[in-house]
Amino acid sequence: MQKTAGAARRLIATLRLRALGALGAGVLAANSPVHAQATPAAPPSFPDAAATDPITLGWMQGFPPPADKQIGFNIASSRFPRQRWSFSHMRELVPTAAVWHGRTGASALPRAERDISAVPFTDADGRRRMFSDMLALTYTDGILVMHKGKVVYERYFGALDDHTPHLAMSVTKSFVGTLAAVLAADGKLDPAAPVTRYVPELAGTAYGDATVRQVMDMTVGVKYSENYADPKAEVFDYARAGGMLPRDAAYTGPQNFYDFLKTLQKEGEHDQAFAYKTVNAEVLAWIVKRASGQSLATLLSDRVWQKMGAESDAYFTVDGIGTESGGGGLNTTLRDLARFGETMRNQGRFNGQQVIPASVVKEISGGGDRAKFAKAGYATLPGWSYRDMWWVSHDDHGVYEARGIHGQRIYIDPKAQMTIVRYASHPIAANAANDPVTHRAYRALAMELMKQ
Amino acid sequence: MQKTAGAARRLIATLRLRALGALGAGVLAANSPVHAQATPAAPPSFPDAAATDPITLGWMQGFPPPADKQIGFNIASSRFPRQRWSFSHMRELVPTAAVWHGRTGASALPRAERDISAVPFTDADGRRRMFSDMLALTYTDGILVMHKGKVVYERYFGALDDHTPHLAMSVTKSFVGTLAAVLAADGKLDPAAPVTRYVPELAGTAYGDATVRQVMDMTVGVKYSENYADPKAEVFDYARAGGMLPRDAAYTGPQNFYDFLKTLQKEGEHDQAFAYKTVNAEVLAWIVKRASGQSLATLLSDRVWQKMGAESDAYFTVDGIGTESGGGGLNTTLRDLARFGETMRNQGRFNGQQVIPASVVKEISGGGDRAKFAKAGYATLPGWSYRDMWWVSHDDHGVYEARGIHGQRIYIDPKAQMTIVRYASHPIAANAANDPVTHRAYRALAMELMKQ
């Protein structure tokens, strides 16, 4: 335990250093692997959740807000703690496309509430904590726990409430991966086909000799770095091209996602190892649009949002020509995220119908290649795998997750019949910063609920 | 009749010349007065509604759309006929703030449909037309006719459908004026008070010695031109400040609505004449926010959208610090616009409750000062007046309207128990270009429906 705790501390120190270069509201979407190369430098400390509450801090209050309390679409505005406001207000900062919730009305979310705040767990340092400690420690904006199909716990903090969409970050990718799997189940998309069958424009790029399956499982050899600490990392070029980060006047790079994706070159070989790169999700989004003939927003509305009886429109942030970001641009209410999580937990059934084919859920929850995943070195995810853009634990509960930086999460525990959805605005992008607390709290909660 | 027809032709010629300089998708929001100074130059002709159908033209179709079919936030994209697409897709171009529709579900819109397409009327040139001719002649994107509380006719064209919000342009102003009147009825806003009681920052501007009432009725003496044909007109400075028009790299002007409003200087005297200037609506929006302590989006949601049982979220376009445009930035579905029109027609009652105080509806429908209005020289609106940012006909049916450029309209005919809401993308901004057809068609329809 001591060894683990020490590793966790070093890991968090590293992540904190990385966070200094992170651009919170920049919609960056990653789950950085963390190796054991942590330096012994003291981690910078961040003010805690209470001290960075966006309402207390007065962000964007008043007409106009005071100059030092304004948040706009610029680099200064995107840094912590301003992201604690902006993750719940993305549409006020950038253009967006609606995911229509349809006209049938919201599906029921029956309630059986109980106060689980005091459910205890032991953190990575061996300290006793309560479930509510985890919420504050990980800068939670909202959490909703479903057990046996009922809402047992729902709390909002800061700038979020029960009807405002929050940025899902890379949880977006799991939606795109699911849609791809749905199209495959429909016979509209062949995972074994070359990417170029759907997107001939990618011939001559890293994707020129890759298959759709390699993209879905992120085993593509592509030169693209998601290291926030490196200002030259391609993740920033990606974000600027897609309108997620402000550009300076001298900007002459790609004007949209498509043009950026066409610049990507091969590095290494395909199919050797899992390598988490957001551009794979954007490429998959492109494939999915070509295979379905629909925009991502329309496809998600038709296949999921309307069928599951979403309560609110969701939305995607879009680039300068209206392209939804499939890598990290989805924004949903927490309740609709819970409906989707429950749809998955229930083998694709929700709202009285088969929303997602059961075969798709089986494929996803069954996971991917653990050996290829291990090569990526995720210290907080030992023994996991990645399939159709979902993260699969292979633990004794069959837990699998959709994960977005800064703490966005769908956590599905089939054995405990529990789904947890959470939006957050953690100062550190990489989820390895909150996994050591959240995973333990979720597991402890599952064990508690299973006593019912 | 011949004289009137000749005047109408000259008027339309003038408007077409103006339209050449107009920036359609720029969210410009005006109802230009038209005097009799038309030059005899031949009007440029615009391709008709069928030839400019945005689906037929292929705007924004494909992944990516072909380069010459892309519409973004830039000057080239904002010109006719591209606006036929963009007026129904504003949120994909600029940041926006949601007007939440609440959780009670959509209120009923009972239907008693009949095909009124062939209802005849005589246009300003003495030609016999049908109601459906009017729709095409005025580039209608959608129209919904309510009679005795039921939907008798609902049609969509081009890029609009029954659940997508369309830019309401200056119809926005009537919402802001109504909200101001509601706050006055609540005792939260005093129309007789100086503007500076609510917005002290406007001391030293044109509004420094104006009253709230003068702003509500647009009788403020302020140097501000809304003449689209003049590239130096302040309307363009306004639009750039508010993020409605792209800025070039050298732009150093005001960064938001508030800062622009603080630059406005007095010209002439207050309270002498009606002078339609969008900045009055922005000032009123500022006053309303200060008086209520709520953003425009929240106030509209609380006071109207939730109470009347809106079917969809509406939204406002916002400037770089999240300020909703009260001058022309509201986007709604046509159905929710119909609900609001019916609320007004029913003395403020809708969805089983008093949404707007009856006294407010009485004040608005009673109209303003006709003598002051006459001084503004609106050729197509003889005998009309302006009250609380609504246009009042004083005709024998008691017709009053909310009006936005390019053909946006709420037309309320109390005597005929008829409400018409219409969204359009007419190539000419000023409504004087469509009034000679639309007003006659609406009146003819009212007479027909009154036979029931």
Short mmCIF file of N, CA, C and O in Angstrom, two decimals, chain B residues 207-300:
data_model
loop_
_atom_site.label_atom_id
_atom_site.label_comp_id
_atom_site.label_asym_id
_atom_site.label_seq_id
_atom_site.Cartn_x
_atom_site.Cartn_y
_atom_site.Cartn_z
N TYR B 207 -28.24 59.01 -23.68
CA TYR B 207 -29.25 58.53 -22.75
C TYR B 207 -29.16 59.20 -21.38
O TYR B 207 -29.95 58.89 -20.49
N GLY B 208 -28.21 60.11 -21.23
CA GLY B 208 -27.97 60.75 -19.93
C GLY B 208 -29.16 61.53 -19.43
O GLY B 208 -29.38 61.64 -18.22
N ASP B 209 -29.96 62.09 -20.35
CA ASP B 209 -31.14 62.85 -19.92
C ASP B 209 -32.43 62.29 -20.53
O ASP B 209 -33.43 62.99 -20.66
N ALA B 210 -32.39 61.01 -20.88
CA ALA B 210 -33.59 60.36 -21.43
C ALA B 210 -34.29 59.57 -20.33
O ALA B 210 -33.68 59.17 -19.34
N THR B 211 -35.59 59.35 -20.53
CA THR B 211 -36.34 58.51 -19.59
C THR B 211 -36.45 57.09 -20.16
O THR B 211 -36.26 56.85 -21.35
N VAL B 212 -36.80 56.17 -19.27
CA VAL B 212 -37.01 54.78 -19.69
C VAL B 212 -38.13 54.73 -20.73
O VAL B 212 -38.04 54.01 -21.73
N ARG B 213 -39.20 55.49 -20.52
CA ARG B 213 -40.32 55.50 -21.45
C ARG B 213 -39.87 55.91 -22.85
O ARG B 213 -40.29 55.32 -23.86
N GLN B 214 -39.01 56.93 -22.93
CA GLN B 214 -38.52 57.37 -24.24
C GLN B 214 -37.74 56.25 -24.93
O GLN B 214 -37.81 56.09 -26.15
N VAL B 215 -37.01 55.47 -24.14
CA VAL B 215 -36.28 54.34 -24.72
C VAL B 215 -37.28 53.27 -25.18
O VAL B 215 -37.17 52.72 -26.28
N MET B 216 -38.27 52.99 -24.34
CA MET B 216 -39.27 51.95 -24.67
C MET B 216 -40.02 52.29 -25.96
O MET B 216 -40.41 51.38 -26.70
N ASP B 217 -40.22 53.58 -26.19
CA ASP B 217 -41.00 54.00 -27.36
C ASP B 217 -40.13 54.57 -28.47
O ASP B 217 -40.64 55.06 -29.48
N MET B 218 -38.82 54.49 -28.29
CA MET B 218 -37.86 54.95 -29.31
C MET B 218 -38.12 56.40 -29.75
O MET B 218 -38.26 56.70 -30.93
N THR B 219 -38.16 57.29 -28.76
CA THR B 219 -38.23 58.72 -29.08
C THR B 219 -36.98 59.42 -28.54
O THR B 219 -37.03 60.56 -28.10
N VAL B 220 -35.88 58.71 -28.60
CA VAL B 220 -34.61 59.23 -28.08
C VAL B 220 -33.87 59.94 -29.23
O VAL B 220 -33.83 59.44 -30.35
N GLY B 221 -33.29 61.10 -28.90
CA GLY B 221 -32.45 61.81 -29.88
C GLY B 221 -31.02 61.29 -29.75
O GLY B 221 -30.29 61.68 -28.85
N VAL B 222 -30.64 60.37 -30.63
CA VAL B 222 -29.32 59.76 -30.53
C VAL B 222 -28.71 59.66 -31.92
O VAL B 222 -29.39 59.32 -32.89
N LYS B 223 -27.43 60.01 -32.00
CA LYS B 223 -26.73 59.96 -33.28
C LYS B 223 -26.39 58.50 -33.59
O LYS B 223 -25.47 57.92 -33.00
N TYR B 224 -27.15 57.91 -34.46
CA TYR B 224 -26.98 56.49 -34.79
C TYR B 224 -27.77 56.22 -36.04
O TYR B 224 -28.98 56.43 -36.08
N SER B 225 -27.09 55.80 -37.07
CA SER B 225 -27.75 55.55 -38.35
C SER B 225 -27.88 54.05 -38.59
O SER B 225 -26.94 53.29 -38.36
N GLU B 226 -29.04 53.66 -39.08
CA GLU B 226 -29.28 52.27 -39.42
C GLU B 226 -29.41 52.10 -40.93
O GLU B 226 -30.05 51.17 -41.42
N ASN B 227 -28.77 53.01 -41.66
CA ASN B 227 -28.84 52.98 -43.13
C ASN B 227 -27.78 52.02 -43.69
O ASN B 227 -26.59 52.31 -43.72
N TYR B 228 -28.25 50.86 -44.15
CA TYR B 228 -27.33 49.83 -44.62
C TYR B 228 -26.52 50.23 -45.83
O TYR B 228 -25.48 49.64 -46.10
N ALA B 229 -27.01 51.22 -46.57
CA ALA B 229 -26.31 51.62 -47.79
C ALA B 229 -25.08 52.46 -47.47
O ALA B 229 -24.24 52.69 -48.32
N ASP B 230 -24.97 52.89 -46.22
CA ASP B 230 -23.83 53.73 -45.82
C ASP B 230 -22.86 52.90 -44.99
O ASP B 230 -23.14 52.57 -43.85
N PRO B 231 -21.70 52.58 -45.57
CA PRO B 231 -20.77 51.71 -44.83
C PRO B 231 -20.28 52.33 -43.52
O PRO B 231 -19.76 51.62 -42.66
N LYS B 232 -20.45 53.65 -43.38
CA LYS B 232 -20.03 54.29 -42.13
C LYS B 232 -21.16 54.38 -41.11
O LYS B 232 -20.97 54.94 -40.03
N ALA B 233 -22.31 53.85 -41.45
CA ALA B 233 -23.44 53.91 -40.51
C ALA B 233 -23.08 53.19 -39.22
O ALA B 233 -22.40 52.15 -39.23
N GLU B 234 -23.55 53.76 -38.12
CA GLU B 234 -23.22 53.21 -36.81
C GLU B 234 -23.74 51.78 -36.61
O GLU B 234 -23.26 51.06 -35.74
N VAL B 235 -24.72 51.40 -37.41
CA VAL B 235 -25.26 50.04 -37.26
C VAL B 235 -24.14 49.00 -37.44
O VAL B 235 -24.15 47.94 -36.81
N PHE B 236 -23.17 49.32 -38.27
CA PHE B 236 -22.08 48.35 -38.48
C PHE B 236 -21.12 48.34 -37.28
O PHE B 236 -20.60 47.30 -36.91
N ASP B 237 -20.90 49.51 -36.70
CA ASP B 237 -20.08 49.56 -35.48
C ASP B 237 -20.75 48.76 -34.35
O ASP B 237 -20.10 48.03 -33.61
N TYR B 238 -22.06 48.95 -34.27
CA TYR B 238 -22.85 48.21 -33.28
C TYR B 238 -22.70 46.71 -33.48
O TYR B 238 -22.43 45.95 -32.54
N ALA B 239 -22.86 46.28 -34.73
CA ALA B 239 -22.84 44.85 -35.02
C ALA B 239 -21.45 44.26 -34.77
O ALA B 239 -21.32 43.13 -34.27
N ARG B 240 -20.42 45.01 -35.11
CA ARG B 240 -19.05 44.51 -34.85
C ARG B 240 -18.78 44.43 -33.35
O ARG B 240 -18.19 43.46 -32.87
N ALA B 241 -19.21 45.44 -32.62
CA ALA B 241 -18.99 45.43 -31.16
C ALA B 241 -19.66 44.22 -30.52
O ALA B 241 -19.11 43.60 -29.62
N GLY B 242 -20.84 43.90 -31.03
CA GLY B 242 -21.63 42.82 -30.43
C GLY B 242 -21.33 41.45 -30.98
O GLY B 242 -22.04 40.49 -30.67
N GLY B 243 -20.29 41.34 -31.81
CA GLY B 243 -19.92 40.04 -32.34
C GLY B 243 -20.91 39.51 -33.37
O GLY B 243 -20.94 38.31 -33.67
N MET B 244 -21.74 40.39 -33.95
CA MET B 244 -22.69 39.97 -34.97
C MET B 244 -22.08 40.01 -36.36
O MET B 244 -22.58 39.40 -37.29
N LEU B 245 -21.04 40.79 -36.50
CA LEU B 245 -20.32 40.88 -37.77
C LEU B 245 -18.86 40.57 -37.49
O LEU B 245 -18.34 40.94 -36.44
N PRO B 246 -18.20 39.90 -38.44
CA PRO B 246 -16.76 39.64 -38.25
C PRO B 246 -15.99 40.96 -38.17
O PRO B 246 -16.38 41.97 -38.75
N ARG B 247 -14.90 40.93 -37.42
CA ARG B 247 -14.02 42.11 -37.32
C ARG B 247 -12.75 41.81 -38.10
O ARG B 247 -12.32 40.67 -38.16
N ASP B 248 -12.13 42.83 -38.65
CA ASP B 248 -10.83 42.56 -39.26
C ASP B 248 -9.73 42.65 -38.20
O ASP B 248 -9.97 43.04 -37.06
N ALA B 249 -8.53 42.26 -38.60
CA ALA B 249 -7.44 42.15 -37.63
C ALA B 249 -7.11 43.48 -36.97
O ALA B 249 -6.63 43.53 -35.84
N ALA B 250 -7.39 44.57 -37.69
CA ALA B 250 -7.02 45.89 -37.18
C ALA B 250 -8.08 46.48 -36.25
O ALA B 250 -7.94 47.60 -35.77
N TYR B 251 -9.14 45.73 -35.99
CA TYR B 251 -10.26 46.26 -35.20
C TYR B 251 -9.82 46.67 -33.79
O TYR B 251 -9.19 45.89 -33.07
N THR B 252 -10.14 47.90 -33.43
CA THR B 252 -9.81 48.38 -32.08
C THR B 252 -11.03 48.98 -31.39
O THR B 252 -10.90 49.64 -30.37
N GLY B 253 -12.21 48.78 -31.97
CA GLY B 253 -13.42 49.38 -31.43
C GLY B 253 -13.91 48.68 -30.17
O GLY B 253 -13.24 47.81 -29.63
N PRO B 254 -15.11 49.05 -29.74
CA PRO B 254 -15.70 48.45 -28.53
C PRO B 254 -15.78 46.93 -28.66
O PRO B 254 -16.06 46.41 -29.74
N GLN B 255 -15.55 46.25 -27.54
CA GLN B 255 -15.48 44.79 -27.56
C GLN B 255 -16.80 44.12 -27.21
O GLN B 255 -16.91 42.89 -27.30
N ASN B 256 -17.79 44.90 -26.80
CA ASN B 256 -19.07 44.31 -26.41
C ASN B 256 -20.16 45.38 -26.51
O ASN B 256 -19.89 46.54 -26.79
N PHE B 257 -21.41 44.95 -26.31
CA PHE B 257 -22.55 45.88 -26.44
C PHE B 257 -22.43 47.04 -25.46
O PHE B 257 -22.65 48.20 -25.81
N TYR B 258 -22.11 46.73 -24.21
CA TYR B 258 -22.06 47.78 -23.19
C TYR B 258 -21.10 48.90 -23.60
O TYR B 258 -21.43 50.08 -23.52
N ASP B 259 -19.91 48.50 -24.02
CA ASP B 259 -18.92 49.52 -24.35
C ASP B 259 -19.35 50.35 -25.56
O ASP B 259 -19.05 51.54 -25.66
N PHE B 260 -20.06 49.70 -26.49
CA PHE B 260 -20.56 50.47 -27.63
C PHE B 260 -21.62 51.47 -27.19
O PHE B 260 -21.60 52.64 -27.60
N LEU B 261 -22.54 51.03 -26.36
CA LEU B 261 -23.64 51.91 -25.94
C LEU B 261 -23.11 53.15 -25.22
O LEU B 261 -23.69 54.24 -25.31
N LYS B 262 -21.99 52.98 -24.53
CA LYS B 262 -21.42 54.12 -23.79
C LYS B 262 -20.81 55.18 -24.71
O LYS B 262 -20.44 56.26 -24.25
N THR B 263 -20.69 54.87 -26.01
CA THR B 263 -20.11 55.85 -26.95
C THR B 263 -21.17 56.72 -27.61
O THR B 263 -20.83 57.68 -28.32
N LEU B 264 -22.45 56.42 -27.40
CA LEU B 264 -23.50 57.07 -28.18
C LEU B 264 -23.76 58.51 -27.73
O LEU B 264 -23.97 58.77 -26.55
N GLN B 265 -23.77 59.41 -28.68
CA GLN B 265 -23.96 60.81 -28.36
C GLN B 265 -25.33 61.31 -28.80
O GLN B 265 -25.96 60.74 -29.68
N LYS B 266 -25.73 62.40 -28.16
CA LYS B 266 -27.06 62.94 -28.44
C LYS B 266 -27.08 63.63 -29.80
O LYS B 266 -26.08 64.20 -30.25
N GLU B 267 -28.23 63.58 -30.44
CA GLU B 267 -28.45 64.29 -31.69
C GLU B 267 -29.91 64.70 -31.70
O GLU B 267 -30.79 63.84 -31.62
N GLY B 268 -30.19 65.99 -31.75
CA GLY B 268 -31.56 66.46 -31.65
C GLY B 268 -32.08 66.35 -30.23
O GLY B 268 -31.29 66.22 -29.28
N GLU B 269 -33.41 66.35 -30.12
CA GLU B 269 -34.04 66.33 -28.79
C GLU B 269 -34.80 65.04 -28.58
O GLU B 269 -35.27 64.43 -29.55
N HIS B 270 -34.96 64.65 -27.34
CA HIS B 270 -35.79 63.50 -27.02
C HIS B 270 -37.26 63.88 -27.14
O HIS B 270 -37.63 65.05 -27.07
N ASP B 271 -38.07 62.84 -27.31
CA ASP B 271 -39.53 62.95 -27.16
C ASP B 271 -40.21 63.76 -28.27
O ASP B 271 -41.37 64.13 -28.14
N GLN B 272 -39.46 64.01 -29.34
CA GLN B 272 -40.06 64.79 -30.44
C GLN B 272 -40.67 63.89 -31.51
O GLN B 272 -41.71 64.20 -32.06
N ALA B 273 -39.98 62.81 -31.81
CA ALA B 273 -40.42 61.95 -32.91
C ALA B 273 -39.97 60.53 -32.66
O ALA B 273 -38.97 60.29 -31.96
N PHE B 274 -40.71 59.60 -33.23
CA PHE B 274 -40.28 58.20 -33.25
C PHE B 274 -39.07 58.08 -34.16
O PHE B 274 -39.05 58.62 -35.27
N ALA B 275 -38.03 57.44 -33.69
CA ALA B 275 -36.84 57.22 -34.53
C ALA B 275 -36.34 55.82 -34.22
O ALA B 275 -35.81 55.55 -33.14
N TYR B 276 -36.52 54.94 -35.19
CA TYR B 276 -36.24 53.52 -34.99
C TYR B 276 -34.74 53.26 -34.99
O TYR B 276 -34.09 53.37 -36.04
N LYS B 277 -34.20 52.95 -33.84
CA LYS B 277 -32.77 52.70 -33.72
C LYS B 277 -32.55 51.51 -32.79
O LYS B 277 -32.97 51.53 -31.63
N THR B 278 -31.87 50.52 -33.32
CA THR B 278 -31.69 49.26 -32.59
C THR B 278 -31.02 49.47 -31.23
O THR B 278 -31.28 48.74 -30.28
N VAL B 279 -30.15 50.45 -31.15
CA VAL B 279 -29.45 50.68 -29.88
C VAL B 279 -30.40 50.97 -28.73
O VAL B 279 -30.10 50.68 -27.57
N ASN B 280 -31.58 51.52 -29.04
CA ASN B 280 -32.56 51.73 -27.96
C ASN B 280 -32.96 50.40 -27.33
O ASN B 280 -33.16 50.31 -26.11
N ALA B 281 -33.10 49.38 -28.16
CA ALA B 281 -33.47 48.06 -27.63
C ALA B 281 -32.34 47.49 -26.78
O ALA B 281 -32.59 46.83 -25.76
N GLU B 282 -31.11 47.74 -27.19
CA GLU B 282 -29.98 47.26 -26.37
C GLU B 282 -29.92 48.01 -25.05
O GLU B 282 -29.61 47.41 -24.01
N VAL B 283 -30.19 49.30 -25.09
CA VAL B 283 -30.22 50.06 -23.83
C VAL B 283 -31.35 49.56 -22.94
O VAL B 283 -31.18 49.37 -21.73
N LEU B 284 -32.50 49.30 -23.55
CA LEU B 284 -33.62 48.79 -22.76
C LEU B 284 -33.28 47.42 -22.16
O LEU B 284 -33.64 47.14 -21.01
N ALA B 285 -32.58 46.60 -22.92
CA ALA B 285 -32.16 45.29 -22.40
C ALA B 285 -31.27 45.49 -21.17
O ALA B 285 -31.40 44.78 -20.16
N TRP B 286 -30.37 46.46 -21.25
CA TRP B 286 -29.48 46.76 -20.12
C TRP B 286 -30.31 47.18 -18.90
O TRP B 286 -30.12 46.69 -17.77
N ILE B 287 -31.27 48.08 -19.13
CA ILE B 287 -32.15 48.55 -18.05
C ILE B 287 -32.91 47.38 -17.42
O ILE B 287 -32.99 47.25 -16.19
N VAL B 288 -33.45 46.54 -18.27
CA VAL B 288 -34.26 45.40 -17.82
C VAL B 288 -33.42 44.44 -16.97
O VAL B 288 -33.88 43.91 -15.96
N LYS B 289 -32.19 44.22 -17.39
CA LYS B 289 -31.30 43.34 -16.63
C LYS B 289 -31.00 43.94 -15.26
O LYS B 289 -31.01 43.24 -14.23
N ARG B 290 -30.73 45.24 -15.24
CA ARG B 290 -30.44 45.89 -13.96
C ARG B 290 -31.66 45.90 -13.05
O ARG B 290 -31.57 45.68 -11.85
N ALA B 291 -32.84 46.12 -13.65
CA ALA B 291 -34.07 46.19 -12.83
C ALA B 291 -34.46 44.82 -12.28
O ALA B 291 -35.02 44.72 -11.19
N SER B 292 -34.17 43.78 -13.04
CA SER B 292 -34.59 42.43 -12.63
C SER B 292 -33.49 41.66 -11.93
O SER B 292 -33.76 40.67 -11.23
N GLY B 293 -32.24 42.06 -12.18
CA GLY B 293 -31.12 41.28 -11.67
C GLY B 293 -30.91 39.99 -12.42
O GLY B 293 -30.19 39.10 -11.96
N GLN B 294 -31.54 39.85 -13.58
CA GLN B 294 -31.43 38.62 -14.36
C GLN B 294 -30.91 38.91 -15.76
O GLN B 294 -31.12 39.99 -16.32
N SER B 295 -30.26 37.91 -16.32
CA SER B 295 -29.88 38.04 -17.73
C SER B 295 -31.15 38.01 -18.57
O SER B 295 -32.21 37.56 -18.12
N LEU B 296 -31.05 38.47 -19.79
CA LEU B 296 -32.21 38.48 -20.68
C LEU B 296 -32.72 37.06 -20.90
O LEU B 296 -33.93 36.81 -20.92
N ALA B 297 -31.78 36.13 -21.06
CA ALA B 297 -32.17 34.74 -21.32
C ALA B 297 -32.92 34.14 -20.14
O ALA B 297 -33.94 33.47 -20.31
N THR B 298 -32.43 34.41 -18.95
CA THR B 298 -33.08 33.88 -17.74
C THR B 298 -34.43 34.55 -17.52
O THR B 298 -35.42 33.90 -17.18
N LEU B 299 -34.46 35.85 -17.70
CA LEU B 299 -35.71 36.59 -17.51
C LEU B 299 -36.78 36.11 -18.48
O LEU B 299 -37.93 35.86 -18.09
N LEU B 300 -36.42 35.94 -19.73
CA LEU B 300 -37.39 35.49 -20.74
C LEU B 300 -37.86 34.07 -20.44
O LEU B 300 -39.03 33.74 -20.60
#
